[in-house]
Tab-separated table of C-alpha atoms in Angstrom:
chain	number	residue	atom	x	y	z
A	24	MET	CA	-0.362	-0.119	0.092
A	25	LYS	CA	1.282	3.446	-1.117
A	26	LYS	CA	1.558	5.817	1.329
A	27	ILE	CA	0.521	9.324	-0.404
A	28	GLY	CA	1.273	12.789	2.107
A	29	ILE	CA	-1.211	15.051	1.588
A	30	ILE	CA	0.157	19.219	2.049
A	31	PRO	CA	-2.785	21.770	1.476
A	32	ASN	CA	-2.657	25.654	1.427
A	33	LEU	CA	-5.031	26.279	3.761
A	34	GLU	CA	-5.692	29.600	2.325
A	35	LYS	CA	-6.559	28.297	-1.378
A	36	ASP	CA	-8.477	24.780	0.009
A	37	LYS	CA	-10.302	27.142	2.556
A	38	ASP	CA	-12.867	24.381	3.609
A	39	LEU	CA	-10.412	21.211	2.407
A	40	VAL	CA	-12.933	20.144	-0.562
A	41	ILE	CA	-10.404	19.416	-2.696
A	42	THR	CA	-8.186	17.882	0.155
A	43	LYS	CA	-10.782	15.798	0.931
A	44	ARG	CA	-12.019	15.030	-2.876
A	45	ILE	CA	-8.311	13.895	-3.267
A	46	ILE	CA	-8.285	11.539	-0.050
A	47	GLN	CA	-11.030	9.580	-1.160
A	48	HIS	CA	-9.714	9.116	-4.262
A	49	LEU	CA	-6.408	7.622	-3.070
A	50	LEU	CA	-8.366	5.244	-1.051
A	51	HIS	CA	-10.409	3.763	-3.713
A	52	ARG	CA	-7.204	3.375	-5.144
A	53	GLY	CA	-6.106	1.348	-2.338
A	54	CYS	CA	-3.528	4.054	-1.161
A	55	MET	CA	-2.832	5.389	2.856
A	56	PRO	CA	-3.624	9.265	2.783
A	57	GLN	CA	-1.461	11.129	4.800
A	58	LEU	CA	-2.203	14.508	6.499
A	59	THR	CA	-0.199	16.987	9.398
A	60	GLU	CA	-1.794	16.783	12.338
A	61	LYS	CA	-3.091	20.446	11.768
A	62	VAL	CA	-4.716	19.649	8.560
A	63	ALA	CA	-5.957	16.017	10.194
A	64	ASP	CA	-7.495	18.004	13.090
A	65	ILE	CA	-9.023	20.589	10.824
A	66	ALA	CA	-10.511	18.004	8.444
A	67	ASP	CA	-11.736	15.866	11.417
A	68	LEU	CA	-9.986	12.997	9.955
A	69	GLU	CA	-7.342	12.226	12.814
A	70	MET	CA	-7.014	8.451	11.417
A	71	TYR	CA	-4.831	10.203	8.903
A	72	ALA	CA	-2.862	12.005	10.983
A	73	ARG	CA	0.631	12.121	10.780
A	74	ARG	CA	3.831	14.095	12.593
A	75	GLU	CA	4.952	16.330	9.999
A	76	SER	CA	8.578	15.251	9.785
A	77	GLU	CA	7.126	11.416	9.641
A	78	LEU	CA	5.021	12.526	6.575
A	79	TYR	CA	8.125	14.431	4.752
A	80	GLN	CA	10.176	10.939	5.215
A	81	TYR	CA	8.305	8.324	4.886
A	82	SER	CA	5.386	8.953	2.588
A	83	ASP	CA	5.931	7.481	-1.232
A	84	PHE	CA	4.888	10.783	-3.024
A	85	LEU	CA	3.655	13.951	-1.689
A	86	ILE	CA	0.876	16.384	-3.165
A	87	SER	CA	1.414	19.819	-2.863
A	88	LEU	CA	-2.372	21.021	-3.177
A	89	GLY	CA	-1.957	25.072	-3.881
A	90	GLY	CA	0.006	27.098	-6.084
A	91	ASP	CA	3.931	27.539	-6.473
A	92	GLY	CA	4.922	29.048	-2.838
A	93	THR	CA	2.863	25.925	-1.549
A	94	LEU	CA	5.423	23.797	-3.586
A	95	LEU	CA	8.578	25.733	-2.691
A	96	GLY	CA	7.830	25.166	1.016
A	97	VAL	CA	7.161	21.599	0.510
A	98	GLY	CA	10.041	21.172	-1.328
A	99	ARG	CA	13.001	22.673	1.389
A	100	LYS	CA	11.143	20.381	3.989
A	101	SER	CA	11.022	17.533	1.514
A	102	ALA	CA	14.629	18.093	0.063
A	103	PRO	CA	16.663	16.073	2.793
A	104	TYR	CA	14.337	12.897	2.324
A	105	GLU	CA	14.503	12.932	-1.455
A	106	THR	CA	10.902	12.266	-1.756
A	107	PRO	CA	9.071	13.300	-4.939
A	108	ILE	CA	6.181	15.828	-5.022
A	109	LEU	CA	3.597	15.965	-7.464
A	110	GLY	CA	1.783	19.529	-7.490
A	111	ILE	CA	-1.431	20.167	-7.862
A	112	ASN	CA	-2.239	24.197	-8.718
A	113	LEU	CA	-4.946	25.933	-7.474
A	114	GLY	CA	-2.844	29.220	-8.178
A	115	THR	CA	-2.201	31.028	-10.903
A	116	LEU	CA	0.713	31.067	-12.813
A	117	GLY	CA	1.335	27.023	-11.565
A	118	PHE	CA	5.338	27.078	-12.832
A	119	LEU	CA	6.208	24.162	-10.627
A	120	THR	CA	2.538	22.473	-10.560
A	121	ALA	CA	1.785	19.219	-12.687
A	122	GLU	CA	-1.289	19.665	-13.163
A	123	GLU	CA	-4.808	22.117	-12.972
A	124	LYS	CA	-7.004	21.147	-9.960
A	125	ASN	CA	-9.912	19.760	-12.243
A	126	HIS	CA	-7.365	17.180	-13.121
A	127	ALA	CA	-5.577	16.119	-9.538
A	128	GLU	CA	-7.415	12.836	-9.453
A	129	TYR	CA	-5.801	12.073	-13.533
A	130	ALA	CA	-2.492	13.295	-12.583
A	131	ILE	CA	-2.839	10.899	-9.174
A	132	ASP	CA	-3.275	8.079	-11.351
A	133	GLN	CA	-0.706	8.810	-13.631
A	134	VAL	CA	2.205	8.396	-10.976
A	135	LEU	CA	0.373	5.393	-9.353
A	136	GLU	CA	0.545	3.628	-12.693
A	137	GLY	CA	4.239	5.057	-13.523
A	138	LYS	CA	3.727	7.341	-16.381
A	139	TYR	CA	5.407	9.924	-14.973
A	140	LYS	CA	9.060	11.271	-15.026
A	141	ILE	CA	10.661	13.096	-11.843
A	142	GLU	CA	13.044	16.447	-12.484
A	143	LYS	CA	15.905	16.877	-9.910
A	144	ARG	CA	15.932	20.689	-8.986
A	145	ILE	CA	19.138	21.998	-7.729
A	146	MET	CA	18.573	24.193	-4.221
A	147	LEU	CA	20.683	26.667	-2.797
A	148	GLU	CA	22.034	26.639	0.550
A	149	SER	CA	23.363	29.917	2.400
A	150	SER	CA	24.685	31.654	4.898
A	151	ILE	CA	24.829	34.930	6.933
A	152	ASP	CA	27.796	35.916	8.956
A	153	THR	CA	26.686	38.440	11.387
A	154	GLY	CA	30.059	39.247	13.008
A	155	GLU	CA	28.924	37.624	16.084
A	156	GLN	CA	27.673	34.457	14.718
A	157	ARG	CA	27.076	32.674	11.870
A	158	ILE	CA	23.835	31.489	10.502
A	159	HIS	CA	23.941	28.277	8.454
A	160	GLY	CA	21.632	26.102	6.880
A	161	ILE	CA	19.308	28.660	5.022
A	162	LEU	CA	17.925	26.559	2.068
A	163	ALA	CA	16.087	27.817	-1.307
A	164	LEU	CA	14.456	26.224	-3.966
A	165	ASN	CA	14.008	29.256	-5.987
A	166	ASP	CA	16.335	32.393	-4.578
A	167	ILE	CA	18.101	33.737	-1.918
A	168	CYS	CA	17.313	37.634	-2.224
A	169	ILE	CA	19.072	40.751	-0.410
A	170	THR	CA	16.624	43.690	-0.346
A	171	ARG	CA	16.359	47.067	1.064
A	172	GLY	CA	14.686	47.728	4.245
A	173	LEU	CA	11.667	50.529	3.955
A	174	LEU	CA	13.496	53.628	4.913
A	175	TYR	CA	16.385	53.443	2.695
A	176	LYS	CA	17.098	53.658	-1.098
A	177	ILE	CA	19.799	51.703	-2.000
A	178	LEU	CA	22.047	49.320	-0.729
A	179	GLU	CA	26.110	49.018	-1.995
A	180	PHE	CA	27.589	45.820	-1.946
A	181	ASN	CA	30.584	43.733	-2.629
A	182	ILE	CA	30.055	41.036	-5.343
A	183	PHE	CA	32.441	37.607	-4.989
A	184	ILE	CA	32.617	34.808	-7.058
A	185	ASN	CA	34.576	31.742	-5.666
A	186	GLU	CA	36.591	34.881	-3.927
A	187	GLU	CA	37.344	36.883	-6.923
A	188	TYR	CA	36.187	39.928	-6.751
A	189	VAL	CA	33.457	40.934	-9.269
A	190	ASP	CA	31.652	44.208	-8.979
A	191	THR	CA	30.534	46.696	-6.534
A	192	LEU	CA	26.427	47.665	-6.697
A	193	ARG	CA	24.505	50.642	-5.556
A	194	ALA	CA	21.043	48.764	-5.829
A	195	ASP	CA	17.900	48.397	-4.210
A	196	GLY	CA	19.207	44.793	-3.502
A	197	VAL	CA	20.350	41.401	-5.661
A	198	ILE	CA	18.694	37.733	-6.226
A	199	ILE	CA	20.672	34.795	-6.444
A	200	CYS	CA	18.731	32.252	-7.872
A	201	THR	CA	18.058	28.970	-9.372
A	202	PRO	CA	16.965	27.918	-12.822
A	203	THR	CA	13.510	26.967	-11.016
A	204	GLY	CA	13.975	31.082	-9.515
A	205	SER	CA	14.761	32.038	-12.646
A	206	THR	CA	10.428	32.773	-13.619
A	207	ALA	CA	9.724	34.303	-10.077
A	208	TYR	CA	11.253	37.217	-9.128
A	209	ASN	CA	14.498	37.184	-11.010
A	210	LEU	CA	12.130	37.349	-13.932
A	211	SER	CA	10.570	40.529	-12.955
A	212	ALA	CA	13.580	42.495	-11.765
A	213	GLY	CA	14.720	41.721	-15.574
A	214	GLY	CA	16.776	38.592	-15.258
A	215	PRO	CA	17.237	35.811	-17.508
A	216	VAL	CA	14.780	32.389	-18.319
A	217	LEU	CA	17.759	29.496	-16.942
A	218	LYS	CA	16.298	26.390	-18.049
A	219	ALA	CA	14.551	24.421	-15.482
A	220	ASP	CA	17.440	21.449	-15.583
A	221	ALA	CA	20.427	23.383	-16.631
A	222	GLU	CA	23.309	23.265	-13.408
A	223	ILE	CA	23.548	26.812	-13.395
A	224	MET	CA	22.567	30.370	-11.293
A	225	ALA	CA	21.852	33.580	-11.641
A	226	ILE	CA	22.964	36.700	-9.850
A	227	THR	CA	20.451	39.914	-10.713
A	228	PRO	CA	20.729	43.408	-9.580
A	229	ILE	CA	17.368	45.033	-8.236
A	230	SER	CA	17.100	48.347	-9.546
A	231	ALA	CA	20.601	48.999	-9.902
A	232	HIS	CA	21.688	52.764	-10.125
A	233	THR	CA	24.280	52.345	-12.782
A	234	LEU	CA	23.544	51.279	-16.391
A	235	THR	CA	26.483	49.047	-16.835
A	236	SER	CA	24.811	46.470	-13.943
A	237	ARG	CA	23.950	43.413	-15.251
A	238	ALA	CA	22.462	39.925	-14.834
A	239	ILE	CA	25.333	37.387	-15.224
A	240	VAL	CA	24.795	33.620	-15.381
A	241	ILE	CA	27.353	31.379	-13.356
A	242	SER	CA	28.105	27.962	-13.036
A	243	ALA	CA	26.082	25.573	-10.021
A	244	ASP	CA	29.648	24.876	-8.847
A	245	ASP	CA	30.678	28.548	-8.072
A	246	VAL	CA	30.400	30.525	-4.489
A	247	VAL	CA	28.884	33.724	-4.727
A	248	THR	CA	29.652	36.119	-1.414
A	249	VAL	CA	27.801	38.925	-1.071
A	250	GLU	CA	29.091	41.677	1.338
A	251	ILE	CA	26.251	44.135	2.585
A	252	LYS	CA	27.686	48.048	3.104
A	253	PRO	CA	24.540	49.782	4.354
A	254	ARG	CA	24.169	53.402	5.492
A	255	GLU	CA	24.925	53.560	9.520
A	256	ASP	CA	21.786	52.030	11.109
A	257	ALA	CA	19.929	51.057	8.204
A	258	ASP	CA	18.298	47.718	7.987
A	259	PHE	CA	18.183	44.901	5.089
A	260	THR	CA	16.191	41.432	4.961
A	261	VAL	CA	17.969	38.219	3.831
A	262	SER	CA	15.117	36.103	2.369
A	263	ALA	CA	14.791	32.115	0.845
A	264	ASP	CA	11.915	31.537	-1.319
A	265	GLY	CA	10.402	34.793	-0.511
A	266	GLN	CA	9.083	32.943	2.645
A	267	ASP	CA	11.748	32.596	5.702
A	268	ALA	CA	13.433	35.971	6.332
A	269	TRP	CA	15.782	37.828	8.415
A	270	THR	CA	16.217	41.641	8.800
A	271	LEU	CA	19.624	42.886	9.783
A	272	THR	CA	21.757	46.106	10.148
A	273	GLY	CA	24.994	46.563	9.903
A	274	LYS	CA	27.827	45.370	7.417
A	275	LYS	CA	27.232	41.470	7.152
A	276	VAL	CA	28.681	38.495	4.772
A	277	ILE	CA	26.511	36.829	2.768
A	278	GLN	CA	27.316	33.550	1.267
A	279	VAL	CA	25.308	31.097	-1.215
A	280	LYS	CA	26.505	28.102	-3.173
A	281	LYS	CA	24.582	25.090	-4.825
A	282	SER	CA	23.350	22.730	-2.014
A	283	LYS	CA	23.809	18.902	-2.002
A	284	GLN	CA	20.380	18.727	-1.752
A	285	TYR	CA	17.649	18.185	-4.848
A	286	ALA	CA	14.103	18.624	-4.656
A	287	SER	CA	12.090	16.239	-7.344
A	288	ILE	CA	9.697	17.751	-9.170
A	289	ILE	CA	7.071	14.691	-10.363
A	290	LYS	CA	5.795	16.184	-14.107
A	291	THR	CA	2.840	13.927	-15.409
A	292	ASN	CA	2.633	16.556	-18.458
A	293	PRO	CA	4.419	15.933	-21.863
A	294	GLN	CA	4.657	19.642	-22.314
A	295	SER	CA	8.386	20.845	-22.710
A	296	PHE	CA	9.730	23.450	-20.837
A	297	TYR	CA	9.417	25.451	-23.238
A	298	ASP	CA	5.853	25.003	-23.886
A	299	VAL	CA	5.412	25.618	-20.178
A	300	LEU	CA	6.891	28.651	-20.429
A	301	ARG	CA	5.323	30.473	-23.811
A	302	GLN	CA	1.467	29.054	-21.789
A	303	LYS	CA	2.217	30.619	-18.771
A	304	LEU	CA	3.904	33.690	-19.788
A	305	ALA	CA	1.767	34.468	-22.450
A	306	ARG	CA	-0.932	34.798	-19.697
């Protein structure tokens, strides 16, 4: 019996209508649904409750119900266990999701019948040197962003690649992204679209104050170091996938490199990367 973890976005599936529909379908297919204790309590389905860590570790695969943001959170938590994720889109764009909600059962059946492929997506690992301590193990599937505080217009920072000085930028911030994250904030900031399975990263300034500051593409094996030099008492934010964030002040050093962990994304749709890109960005 396959154990299938279901992680819904409670804002997009408020009454858990889709979650319960999928549970019934999994039971019909002879599978064992698994829910976090919180979701099981809300749905009054305590018999399917599991500790969150157990759900991510022991499920045969996970179903992410929501948008890309939901899948990003699931991806960071599931990566240590290499548990694959099937994304069902309840949002708008849905670059990472395999199917729309009206075709959820079809996508699940495809997986159960072995008619799918798994895409391994590189992830980023970051650390922050605050001078007094070092924050380790910040994991991101999309990007690590360094952005200015609300009260100050620009940041000044030095960029190093493999300890080699690249440039000093004055900008609202900088994005270091994976190919997965290249169609997110990076794209809005004027950065390049990277093919999803490529082993590369992009460094993209946000609203740079010089005409010569442009995004650059580097190898995923490179190590990026950003030395922040904010104005006195100015604050700035370091965020991972726009979900985990640290607000800091003073001179800080942020290091970003490829993680040893990969996110495993299930694809049931035969569309190519370029098909999806053309379809989603045409909306």
